[in-house]
Amino acid sequence: MDPIEHQGGVKVQVQRNRYSQRMRTKFSAVDLANLMPAYADDPGRMVLPDVFVAQNLREIPPPVEINKELVEHLRKGGRYGAGDDPYEELDKGLLERLRTTYVSQSARPALDVVAAPGNRLLVLIGDPGSGKSTLMRYLLTGIVEPPVDPQSGSPLPWTDGFKAAFPLLIELQDFYALWRRDECDNFLDYVAYMGKTDQWFLDDHAAHDYLENGSSLVMFDGLDEIFDTADRQRVMHDIAGFAQRYPRARIIVSSRPVGYKQQVLRNVGFKHFGIQDLNDEQVETFIRGWFALTFPQQPDEAEQRIER
């Protein structure tokens, strides 16, 4: 237990190991109930690091609200001919600049981007189902219990920059619901509330000390879950202020592209990345890993499923 001295001279004992255990319990388990055929082997408790495949990120996603189909069309280098452009209300020159800018950015492994020393402040933009929350949970549990390379037994390289770091995941949908009910006014209030109600074994004073004095990664997941535009804007300003209040903390924000306005967070130094769909190699890695785990005693069945 780490003794923490906070203002007023009151000593508290923060049980970091109990907080870490709670994070593992809450966020690492994979629910198989609706994902496995009834006759599959029982793999026991499957955890996120067993099946997670990291996405790639592309820097500077398009700064206008366009849907996934157009982004994919631009990524593949497509151009629309006269009369067949479903986005004809957008300036053609702008579309061409978007295509050129977006395609020229190299896709990079998400974990490399997150771990890079110069990427203290990040916004990850992704469509529904792109794995934003899964990535956040993997980072949280991976800092608490670093995943290892199965060949060498050493922790994966991305974890090197987060040794002894304090990980904190703030699910903005939950925060917003509490804020609307006047049960918390800021992010540390949220931590204190969760400490009492969800057995986080953490309070706002301890969280403040970790953020101010040590290494930390704070993840704000689901900005798009705040549907009221004015309230979302306020929360973005709160995140910007939080980033300036705790300059040692690394911060990641996730959001869908629709309705997201970049300027507030760009103004305080947040870099923006778009989450890419898994490529064929990543899909195959996931499928092989998944069925190897769900049919551990039936390799022929696993192979059949993989090929299908």
Tab-separated table of N, CA and C in Angstrom, residues 283-293 295 299-308:
chain	number	residue	atom	x	y	z
A	283	VAL	N	-7.293	-9.817	-39.709
A	283	VAL	CA	-8.513	-10.626	-39.604
A	283	VAL	C	-8.153	-12.103	-39.447
A	284	GLU	N	-7.203	-12.563	-40.247
A	284	GLU	CA	-6.814	-13.974	-40.157
A	284	GLU	C	-6.191	-14.279	-38.795
A	285	THR	N	-5.360	-13.361	-38.293
A	285	THR	CA	-4.761	-13.556	-36.965
A	285	THR	C	-5.844	-13.687	-35.909
A	286	PHE	N	-6.850	-12.809	-35.981
A	286	PHE	CA	-7.932	-12.875	-35.003
A	286	PHE	C	-8.701	-14.184	-35.119
A	287	ILE	N	-9.063	-14.562	-36.346
A	287	ILE	CA	-9.876	-15.762	-36.547
A	287	ILE	C	-9.132	-17.006	-36.065
A	288	ARG	N	-7.852	-17.106	-36.410
A	288	ARG	CA	-7.089	-18.282	-35.985
A	288	ARG	C	-6.959	-18.327	-34.466
A	289	GLY	N	-6.688	-17.190	-33.857
A	289	GLY	CA	-6.575	-17.164	-32.409
A	289	GLY	C	-7.888	-17.478	-31.723
A	290	TRP	N	-8.984	-16.937	-32.268
A	290	TRP	CA	-10.299	-17.134	-31.660
A	290	TRP	C	-10.703	-18.610	-31.663
A	291	PHE	N	-10.611	-19.246	-32.832
A	291	PHE	CA	-11.080	-20.632	-32.907
A	291	PHE	C	-10.115	-21.606	-32.252
A	292	ALA	N	-8.845	-21.250	-32.194
A	292	ALA	CA	-7.914	-22.097	-31.439
A	292	ALA	C	-8.285	-22.119	-29.960
A	293	LEU	N	-8.809	-21.007	-29.470
A	293	LEU	CA	-9.189	-20.910	-28.062
A	293	LEU	C	-10.572	-21.496	-27.793
A	295	PHE	N	-12.052	-23.925	-29.593
A	295	PHE	CA	-12.047	-25.371	-29.857
A	295	PHE	C	-10.680	-25.962	-29.515
A	299	PRO	N	-9.156	-29.630	-32.932
A	299	PRO	CA	-8.404	-28.881	-33.937
A	299	PRO	C	-9.008	-28.964	-35.336
A	300	ASP	N	-9.606	-30.114	-35.693
A	300	ASP	CA	-10.208	-30.229	-37.024
A	300	ASP	C	-11.402	-29.293	-37.151
A	301	GLU	N	-12.208	-29.241	-36.092
A	301	GLU	CA	-13.355	-28.325	-36.098
A	301	GLU	C	-12.878	-26.863	-36.168
A	302	ALA	N	-11.813	-26.580	-35.423
A	302	ALA	CA	-11.262	-25.225	-35.439
A	302	ALA	C	-10.808	-24.856	-36.844
A	303	GLU	N	-10.120	-25.766	-37.513
A	303	GLU	CA	-9.619	-25.487	-38.862
A	303	GLU	C	-10.760	-25.291	-39.840
A	304	GLN	N	-11.808	-26.109	-39.701
A	304	GLN	CA	-12.985	-25.947	-40.551
A	304	GLN	C	-13.584	-24.563	-40.402
A	305	ARG	N	-13.726	-24.141	-39.158
A	305	ARG	CA	-14.296	-22.818	-38.878
A	305	ARG	C	-13.401	-21.720	-39.451
A	306	ILE	N	-12.101	-21.878	-39.292
A	306	ILE	CA	-11.171	-20.875	-39.792
A	306	ILE	C	-11.307	-20.730	-41.301
A	307	GLU	N	-11.329	-21.855	-42.005
A	307	GLU	CA	-11.418	-21.818	-43.460
A	307	GLU	C	-12.751	-21.250	-43.917
A	308	ARG	N	-13.821	-21.551	-43.192
A	308	ARG	CA	-15.143	-21.039	-43.551
A	308	ARG	C	-15.177	-19.515	-43.418
